Short mmCIF file of C-alpha atoms in Angstrom, two decimals:
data_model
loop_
_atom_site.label_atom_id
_atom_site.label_comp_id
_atom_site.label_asym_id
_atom_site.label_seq_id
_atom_site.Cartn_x
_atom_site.Cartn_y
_atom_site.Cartn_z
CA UNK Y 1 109.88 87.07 105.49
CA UNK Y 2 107.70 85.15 107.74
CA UNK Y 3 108.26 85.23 111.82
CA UNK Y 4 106.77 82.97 114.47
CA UNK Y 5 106.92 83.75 118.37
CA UNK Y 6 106.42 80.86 120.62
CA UNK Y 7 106.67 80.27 125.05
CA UNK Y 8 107.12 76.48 125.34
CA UNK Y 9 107.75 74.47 127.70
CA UNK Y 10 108.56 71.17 126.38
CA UNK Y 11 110.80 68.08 126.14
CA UNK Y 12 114.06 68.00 123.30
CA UNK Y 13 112.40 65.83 120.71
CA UNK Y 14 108.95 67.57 120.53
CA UNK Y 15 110.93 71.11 119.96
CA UNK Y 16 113.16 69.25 117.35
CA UNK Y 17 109.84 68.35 115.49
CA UNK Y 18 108.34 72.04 116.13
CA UNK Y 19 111.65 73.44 114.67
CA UNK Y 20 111.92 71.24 112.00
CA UNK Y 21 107.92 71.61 110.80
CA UNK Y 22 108.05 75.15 111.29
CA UNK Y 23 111.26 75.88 109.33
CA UNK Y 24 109.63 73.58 106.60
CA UNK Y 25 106.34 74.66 106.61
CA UNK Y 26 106.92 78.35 105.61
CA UNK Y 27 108.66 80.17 108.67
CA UNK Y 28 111.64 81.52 108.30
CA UNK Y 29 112.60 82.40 111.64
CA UNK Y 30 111.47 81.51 114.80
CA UNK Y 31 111.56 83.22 118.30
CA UNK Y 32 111.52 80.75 121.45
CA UNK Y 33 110.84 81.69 124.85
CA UNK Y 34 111.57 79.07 127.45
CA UNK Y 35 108.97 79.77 130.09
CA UNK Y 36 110.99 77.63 133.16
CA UNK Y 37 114.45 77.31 131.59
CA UNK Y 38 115.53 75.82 135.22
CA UNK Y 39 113.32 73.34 135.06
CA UNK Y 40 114.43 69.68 134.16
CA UNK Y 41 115.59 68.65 130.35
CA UNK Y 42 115.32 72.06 129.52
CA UNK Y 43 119.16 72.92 129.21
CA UNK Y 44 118.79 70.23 126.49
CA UNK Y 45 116.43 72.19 124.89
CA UNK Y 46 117.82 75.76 124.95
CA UNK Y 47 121.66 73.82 123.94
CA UNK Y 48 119.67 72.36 120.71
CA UNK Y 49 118.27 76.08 119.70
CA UNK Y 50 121.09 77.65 121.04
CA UNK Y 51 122.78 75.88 117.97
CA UNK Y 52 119.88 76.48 115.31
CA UNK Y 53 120.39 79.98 112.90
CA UNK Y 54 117.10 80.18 112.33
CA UNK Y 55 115.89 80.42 115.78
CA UNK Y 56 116.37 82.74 118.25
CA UNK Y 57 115.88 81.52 121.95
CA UNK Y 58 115.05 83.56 125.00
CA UNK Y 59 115.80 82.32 128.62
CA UNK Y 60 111.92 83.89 130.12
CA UNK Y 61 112.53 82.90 133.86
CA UNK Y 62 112.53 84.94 136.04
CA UNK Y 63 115.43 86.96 135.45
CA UNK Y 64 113.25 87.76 131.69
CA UNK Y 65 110.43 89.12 133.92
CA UNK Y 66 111.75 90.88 136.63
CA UNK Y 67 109.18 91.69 139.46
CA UNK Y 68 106.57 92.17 136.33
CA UNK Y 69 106.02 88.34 135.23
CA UNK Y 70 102.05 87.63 134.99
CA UNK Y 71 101.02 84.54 137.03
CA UNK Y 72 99.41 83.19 134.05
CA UNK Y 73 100.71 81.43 131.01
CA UNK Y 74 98.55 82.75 128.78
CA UNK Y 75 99.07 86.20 129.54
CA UNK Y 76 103.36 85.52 129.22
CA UNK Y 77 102.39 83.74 125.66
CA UNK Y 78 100.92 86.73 124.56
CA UNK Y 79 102.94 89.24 126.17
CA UNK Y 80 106.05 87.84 124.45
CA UNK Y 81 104.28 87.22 120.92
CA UNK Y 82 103.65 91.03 121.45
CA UNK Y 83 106.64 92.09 122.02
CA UNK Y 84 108.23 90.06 119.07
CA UNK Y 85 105.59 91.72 116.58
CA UNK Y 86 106.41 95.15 117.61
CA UNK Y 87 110.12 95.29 117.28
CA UNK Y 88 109.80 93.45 114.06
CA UNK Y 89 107.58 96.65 113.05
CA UNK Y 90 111.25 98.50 112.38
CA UNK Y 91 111.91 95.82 110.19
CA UNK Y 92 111.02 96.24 106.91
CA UNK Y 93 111.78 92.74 105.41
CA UNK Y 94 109.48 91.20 108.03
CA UNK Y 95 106.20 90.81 106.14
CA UNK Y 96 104.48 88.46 109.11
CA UNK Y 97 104.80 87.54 112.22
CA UNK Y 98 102.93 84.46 113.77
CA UNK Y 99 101.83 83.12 117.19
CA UNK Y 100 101.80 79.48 117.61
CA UNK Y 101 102.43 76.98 120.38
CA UNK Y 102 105.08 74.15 120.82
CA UNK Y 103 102.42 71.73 119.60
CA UNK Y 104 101.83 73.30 116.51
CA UNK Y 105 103.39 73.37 112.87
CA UNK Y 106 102.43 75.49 110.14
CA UNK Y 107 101.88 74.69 106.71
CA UNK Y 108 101.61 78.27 104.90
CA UNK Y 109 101.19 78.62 100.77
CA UNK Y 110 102.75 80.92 99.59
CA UNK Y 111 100.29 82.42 96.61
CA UNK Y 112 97.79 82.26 99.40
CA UNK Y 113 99.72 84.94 101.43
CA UNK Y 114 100.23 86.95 98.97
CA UNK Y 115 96.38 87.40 97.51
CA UNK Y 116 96.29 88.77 101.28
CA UNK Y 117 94.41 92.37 100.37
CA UNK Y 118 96.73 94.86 101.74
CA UNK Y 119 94.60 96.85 103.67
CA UNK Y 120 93.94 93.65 106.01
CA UNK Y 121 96.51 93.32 108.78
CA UNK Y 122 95.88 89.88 109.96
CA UNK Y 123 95.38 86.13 108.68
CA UNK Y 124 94.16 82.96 110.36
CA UNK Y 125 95.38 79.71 110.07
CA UNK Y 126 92.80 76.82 109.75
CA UNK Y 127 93.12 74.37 112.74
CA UNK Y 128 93.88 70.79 111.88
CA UNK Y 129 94.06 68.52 114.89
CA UNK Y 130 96.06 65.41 115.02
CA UNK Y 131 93.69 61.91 115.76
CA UNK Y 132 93.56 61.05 119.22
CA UNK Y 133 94.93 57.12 119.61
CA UNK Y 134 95.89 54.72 122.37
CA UNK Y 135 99.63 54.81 121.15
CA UNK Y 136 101.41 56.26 117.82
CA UNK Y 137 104.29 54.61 115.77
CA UNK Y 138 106.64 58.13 115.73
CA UNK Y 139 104.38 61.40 115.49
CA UNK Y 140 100.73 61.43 114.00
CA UNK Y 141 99.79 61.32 110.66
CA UNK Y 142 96.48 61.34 110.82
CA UNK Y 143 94.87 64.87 110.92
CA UNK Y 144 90.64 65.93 111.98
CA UNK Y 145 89.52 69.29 109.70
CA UNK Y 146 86.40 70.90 111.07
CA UNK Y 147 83.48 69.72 109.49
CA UNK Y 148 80.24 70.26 107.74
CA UNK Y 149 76.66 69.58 109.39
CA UNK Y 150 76.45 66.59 107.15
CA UNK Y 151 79.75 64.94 108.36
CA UNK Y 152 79.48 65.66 111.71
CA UNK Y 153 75.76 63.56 111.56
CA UNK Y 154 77.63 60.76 110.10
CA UNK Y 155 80.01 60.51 112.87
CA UNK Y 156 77.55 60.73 115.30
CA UNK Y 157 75.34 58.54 114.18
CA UNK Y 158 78.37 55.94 114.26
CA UNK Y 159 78.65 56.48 118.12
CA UNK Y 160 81.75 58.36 116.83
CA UNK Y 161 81.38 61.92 118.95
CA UNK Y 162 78.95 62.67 121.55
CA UNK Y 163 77.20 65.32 119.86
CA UNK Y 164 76.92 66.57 116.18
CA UNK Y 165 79.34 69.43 116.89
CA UNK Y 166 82.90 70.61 116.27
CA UNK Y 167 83.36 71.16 119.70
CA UNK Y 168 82.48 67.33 119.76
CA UNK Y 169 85.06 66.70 117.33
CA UNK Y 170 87.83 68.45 118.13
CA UNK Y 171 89.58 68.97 121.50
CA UNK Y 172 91.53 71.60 121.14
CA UNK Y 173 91.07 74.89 119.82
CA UNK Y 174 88.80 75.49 116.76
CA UNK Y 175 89.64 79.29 116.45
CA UNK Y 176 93.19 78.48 114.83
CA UNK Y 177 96.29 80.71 115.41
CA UNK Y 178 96.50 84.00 113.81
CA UNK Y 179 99.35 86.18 112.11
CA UNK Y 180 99.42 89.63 111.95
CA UNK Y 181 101.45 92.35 110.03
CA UNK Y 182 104.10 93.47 112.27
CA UNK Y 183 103.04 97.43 113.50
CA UNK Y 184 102.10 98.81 117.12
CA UNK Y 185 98.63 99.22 116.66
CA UNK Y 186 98.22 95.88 116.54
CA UNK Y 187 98.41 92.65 119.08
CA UNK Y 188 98.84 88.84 119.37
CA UNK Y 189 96.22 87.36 121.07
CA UNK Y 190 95.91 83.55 121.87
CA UNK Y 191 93.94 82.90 118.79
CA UNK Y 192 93.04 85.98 117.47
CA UNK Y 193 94.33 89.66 116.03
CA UNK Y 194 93.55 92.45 118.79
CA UNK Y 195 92.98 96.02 117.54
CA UNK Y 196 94.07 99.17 119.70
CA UNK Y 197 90.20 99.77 120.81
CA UNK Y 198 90.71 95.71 122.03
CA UNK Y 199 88.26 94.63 119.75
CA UNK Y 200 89.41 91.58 116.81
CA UNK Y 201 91.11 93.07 114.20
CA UNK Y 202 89.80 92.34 110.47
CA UNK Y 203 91.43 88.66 109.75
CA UNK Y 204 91.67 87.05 106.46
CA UNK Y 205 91.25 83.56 106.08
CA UNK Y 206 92.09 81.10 103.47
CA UNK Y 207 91.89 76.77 104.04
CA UNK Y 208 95.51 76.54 102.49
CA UNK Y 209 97.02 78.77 105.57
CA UNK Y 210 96.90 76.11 107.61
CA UNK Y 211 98.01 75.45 111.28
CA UNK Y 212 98.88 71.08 112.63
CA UNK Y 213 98.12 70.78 116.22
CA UNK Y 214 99.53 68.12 118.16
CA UNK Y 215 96.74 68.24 120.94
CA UNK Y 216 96.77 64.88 123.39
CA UNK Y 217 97.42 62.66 120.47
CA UNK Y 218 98.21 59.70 122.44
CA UNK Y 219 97.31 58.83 126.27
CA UNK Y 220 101.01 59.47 127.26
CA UNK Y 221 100.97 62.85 125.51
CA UNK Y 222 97.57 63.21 126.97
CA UNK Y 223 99.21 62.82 130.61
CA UNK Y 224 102.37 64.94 130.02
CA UNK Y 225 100.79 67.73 128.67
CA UNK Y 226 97.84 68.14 130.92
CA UNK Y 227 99.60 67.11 133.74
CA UNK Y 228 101.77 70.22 132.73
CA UNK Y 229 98.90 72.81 131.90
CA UNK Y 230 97.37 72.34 135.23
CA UNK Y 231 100.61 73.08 137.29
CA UNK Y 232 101.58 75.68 135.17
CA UNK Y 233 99.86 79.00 137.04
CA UNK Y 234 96.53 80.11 137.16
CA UNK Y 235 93.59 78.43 135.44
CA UNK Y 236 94.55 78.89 131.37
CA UNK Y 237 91.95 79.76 129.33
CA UNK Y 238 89.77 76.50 127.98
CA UNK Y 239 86.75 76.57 125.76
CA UNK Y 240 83.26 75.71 127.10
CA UNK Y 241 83.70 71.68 127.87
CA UNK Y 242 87.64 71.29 128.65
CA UNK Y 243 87.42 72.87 131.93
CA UNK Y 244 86.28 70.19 133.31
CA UNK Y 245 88.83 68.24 131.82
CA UNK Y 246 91.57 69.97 133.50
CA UNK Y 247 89.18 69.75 136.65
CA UNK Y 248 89.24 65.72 136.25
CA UNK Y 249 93.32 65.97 135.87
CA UNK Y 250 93.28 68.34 138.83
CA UNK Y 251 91.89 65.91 140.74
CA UNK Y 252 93.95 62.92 139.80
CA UNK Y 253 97.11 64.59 140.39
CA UNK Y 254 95.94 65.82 144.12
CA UNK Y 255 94.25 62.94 144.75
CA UNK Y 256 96.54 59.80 143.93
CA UNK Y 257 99.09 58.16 146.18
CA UNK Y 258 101.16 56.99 144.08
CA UNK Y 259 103.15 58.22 140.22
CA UNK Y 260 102.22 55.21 139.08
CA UNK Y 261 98.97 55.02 140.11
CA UNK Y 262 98.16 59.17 139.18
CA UNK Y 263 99.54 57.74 135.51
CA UNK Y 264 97.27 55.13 135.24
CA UNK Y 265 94.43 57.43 136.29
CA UNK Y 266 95.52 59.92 133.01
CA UNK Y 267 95.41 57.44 130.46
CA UNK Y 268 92.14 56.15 132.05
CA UNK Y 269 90.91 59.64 131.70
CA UNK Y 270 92.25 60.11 128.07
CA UNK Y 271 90.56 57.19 126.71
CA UNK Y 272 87.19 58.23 128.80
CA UNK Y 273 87.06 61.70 127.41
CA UNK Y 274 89.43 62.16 124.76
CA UNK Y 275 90.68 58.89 122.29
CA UNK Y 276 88.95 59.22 118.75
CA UNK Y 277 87.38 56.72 116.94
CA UNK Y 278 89.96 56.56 114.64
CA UNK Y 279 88.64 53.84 112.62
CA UNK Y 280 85.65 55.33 111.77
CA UNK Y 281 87.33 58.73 110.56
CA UNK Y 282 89.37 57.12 108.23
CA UNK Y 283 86.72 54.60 106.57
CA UNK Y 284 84.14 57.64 106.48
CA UNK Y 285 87.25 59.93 104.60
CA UNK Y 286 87.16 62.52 107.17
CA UNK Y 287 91.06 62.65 107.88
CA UNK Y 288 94.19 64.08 106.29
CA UNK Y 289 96.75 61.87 106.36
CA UNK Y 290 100.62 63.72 106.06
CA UNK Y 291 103.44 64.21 107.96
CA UNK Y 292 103.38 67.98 108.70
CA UNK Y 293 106.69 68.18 109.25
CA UNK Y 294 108.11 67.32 105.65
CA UNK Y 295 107.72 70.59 104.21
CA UNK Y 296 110.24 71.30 102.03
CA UNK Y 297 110.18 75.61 102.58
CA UNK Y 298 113.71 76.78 103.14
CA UNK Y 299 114.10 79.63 105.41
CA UNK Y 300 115.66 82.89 104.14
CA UNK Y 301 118.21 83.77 107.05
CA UNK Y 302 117.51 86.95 109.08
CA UNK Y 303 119.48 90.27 107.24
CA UNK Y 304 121.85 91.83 109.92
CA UNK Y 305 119.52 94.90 110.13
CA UNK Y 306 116.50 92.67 111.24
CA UNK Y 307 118.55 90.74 113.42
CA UNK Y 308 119.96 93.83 115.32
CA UNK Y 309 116.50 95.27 115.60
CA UNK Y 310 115.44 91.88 117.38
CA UNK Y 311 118.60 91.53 119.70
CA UNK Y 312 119.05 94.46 120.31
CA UNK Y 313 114.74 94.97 121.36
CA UNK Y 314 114.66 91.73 123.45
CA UNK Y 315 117.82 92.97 125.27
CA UNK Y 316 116.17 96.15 126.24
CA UNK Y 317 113.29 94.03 127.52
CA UNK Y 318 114.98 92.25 129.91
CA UNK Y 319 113.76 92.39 133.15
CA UNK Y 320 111.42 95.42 132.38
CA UNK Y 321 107.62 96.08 132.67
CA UNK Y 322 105.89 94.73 129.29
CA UNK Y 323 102.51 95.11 129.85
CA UNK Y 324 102.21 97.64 126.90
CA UNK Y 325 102.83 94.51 124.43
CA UNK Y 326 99.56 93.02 126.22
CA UNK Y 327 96.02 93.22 125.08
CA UNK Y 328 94.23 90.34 126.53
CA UNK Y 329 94.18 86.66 125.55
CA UNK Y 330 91.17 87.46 123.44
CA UNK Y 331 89.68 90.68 121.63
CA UNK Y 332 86.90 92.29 123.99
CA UNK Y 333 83.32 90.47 123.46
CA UNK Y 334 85.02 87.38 121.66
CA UNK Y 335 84.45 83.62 122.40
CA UNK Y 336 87.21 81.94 124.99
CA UNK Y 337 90.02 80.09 123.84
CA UNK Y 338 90.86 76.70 123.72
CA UNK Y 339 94.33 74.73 124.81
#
């Protein structure tokens, strides 16, 4: 049985499609925390999980924290992802469990899991980031890969990216999301496995564990979600280049008079520093093109044992200190994270 852990903050319809690509994709149970369940459309949200039986939602204001909740988002991401993995460790039937945004849907094979070696506790999913475009018709279908030397020259050459790079080419994250097997030696970083000692823990990889991220697909998604990031705590953790990104939306939102005229600013600033040449990665072959959320997995419902285990541990948690299920955002001497 496959978990996935998950803080969001988000509107109705993009949870519907994380629930529904998730569920399809190879999860078979999913754990939402609502990081501002006060906040506005999110009674929506929590009413549409509420009613899911393969999800299990978790109200993480402030009454979920107590006097203990971190400032940062990261740090509550991992926290809870941490906590999920190690009450799942009493349950037996609980082979994974995942950590993956409210952007992201995860396309797992099945045989590929299981040639896992056993003594490896942790695998990585392979990042696949949906094309960056003035507007979508529905959700994207049009997924980057990371790419080879060759490619990436190809693109560049075409004016396509700035530099012959995957950080060029993606804007996201190109670590991927990780799953671990559920014990409490073990942690949930951001993007990465985290031993006891805090360095990574070994990490399998295979390209058919895969992970779809929804990252600023379109100039209005662009807007909401950075818009969002920004105001959400302390500075998240950004790889090297989308700092000053989130500097840039900083500035808009502090700066302009006006909604209408901070909005304009955003999608001014997504096609300045983040639209794709989408034309150019589709005639050159360099896209996937699917609808990640048509998997056709079916999730095996949670036994009563594992279910107890989980309601009963996240009851217990309430309102406590849970800096025990924290290890850091990333394992000690690794590379930064992305968005």
């Amino acid at each position: 049985m496959l978990i996935a852990a998950s803080t969001i903050k988000d509107t109705v319809q993009h949870v519907r499609r994380f629930v529904r690509g998730n569920l399809g994709g190879g999860i078979d149970h999913l754990v939402v925390f609502l990081d501002q369940p006060r906040a506005p459309g999110q009674d929506e949200v929590a009413d549409f999980l509420d009613q899911e039986p393969h999800v299990t939602c978790v109200r993480a204001g402030r009454g979920w924290w107590g006097e203990h909740r971190p400032a940062g988002l990261n740090e509550r991401q991992c926290t809870n992802a941490g906590l999920v993995s190690h009450l799942l460790a009493d349950a037996p039937e609980v082979q994974w469990v995942f950590h993956v945004d409210g952007d992201e849907v995860v396309r797992i094979d099945p045989d590929a899991l299981a040639a896992v070696p056993a003594e490896v506790p942790a695998v990585r999913l392979a990042p696949r980031e949906a094309v960056s475009k003035a507007t979508w018709d529905g959700d994207p279908t049009l997924f980057k890969r990371l790419l080879g030397e060759a490619d990436l020259q190809r693109l560049h050459q075409r004016g396509a990216i700035a530099a012959a790079t995957n950080q060029a080419h993606f804007h996201g994250h190109l670590q991927g999301k990780v799953g671990v097997r559920p014990r409490r030696d073990l942690w949930l970083g951001l993007h990465k496995a985290i031993a006891a000692d805090r360095t990574q823990a070994p990490t399998h990889a295979d390209e058919r564990l895969e992970l779809f991220h929804y990252e600023s697909y379109s100039g209005e998604e662009f807007a909401r979600k950075w818009g969002a990031m920004t105001t959400s705590g302390p500075r998240v953790s950004l790889r090297a280049g989308r700092s000053a990104v989130a500097d840039a939306v900083r500035d808009v939102l502090e700066g302009e008079a006006s909604p209408d005229a901070r909005h304009e600013r955003l999608l001014a600033l997504f096609e300045e520093t983040t639209q794709d040449d989408a034309e150019s990665l589709v005639e050159l072959g360099l896209v996937l093109e699917l609808d990640p959320t048509a998997g056709t997995h079916a999730p095996r419902p949670l036994s009563e044992g594992s279910r107890t285990v989980l309601q009963r541990g996240l009851a217990e948690a309430h309102g406590t200190d849970r800096s025990a299920y924290f290890r850091g955002t990333s394992p000690r001497g690794g590379p930064g994270a992305g968005p």
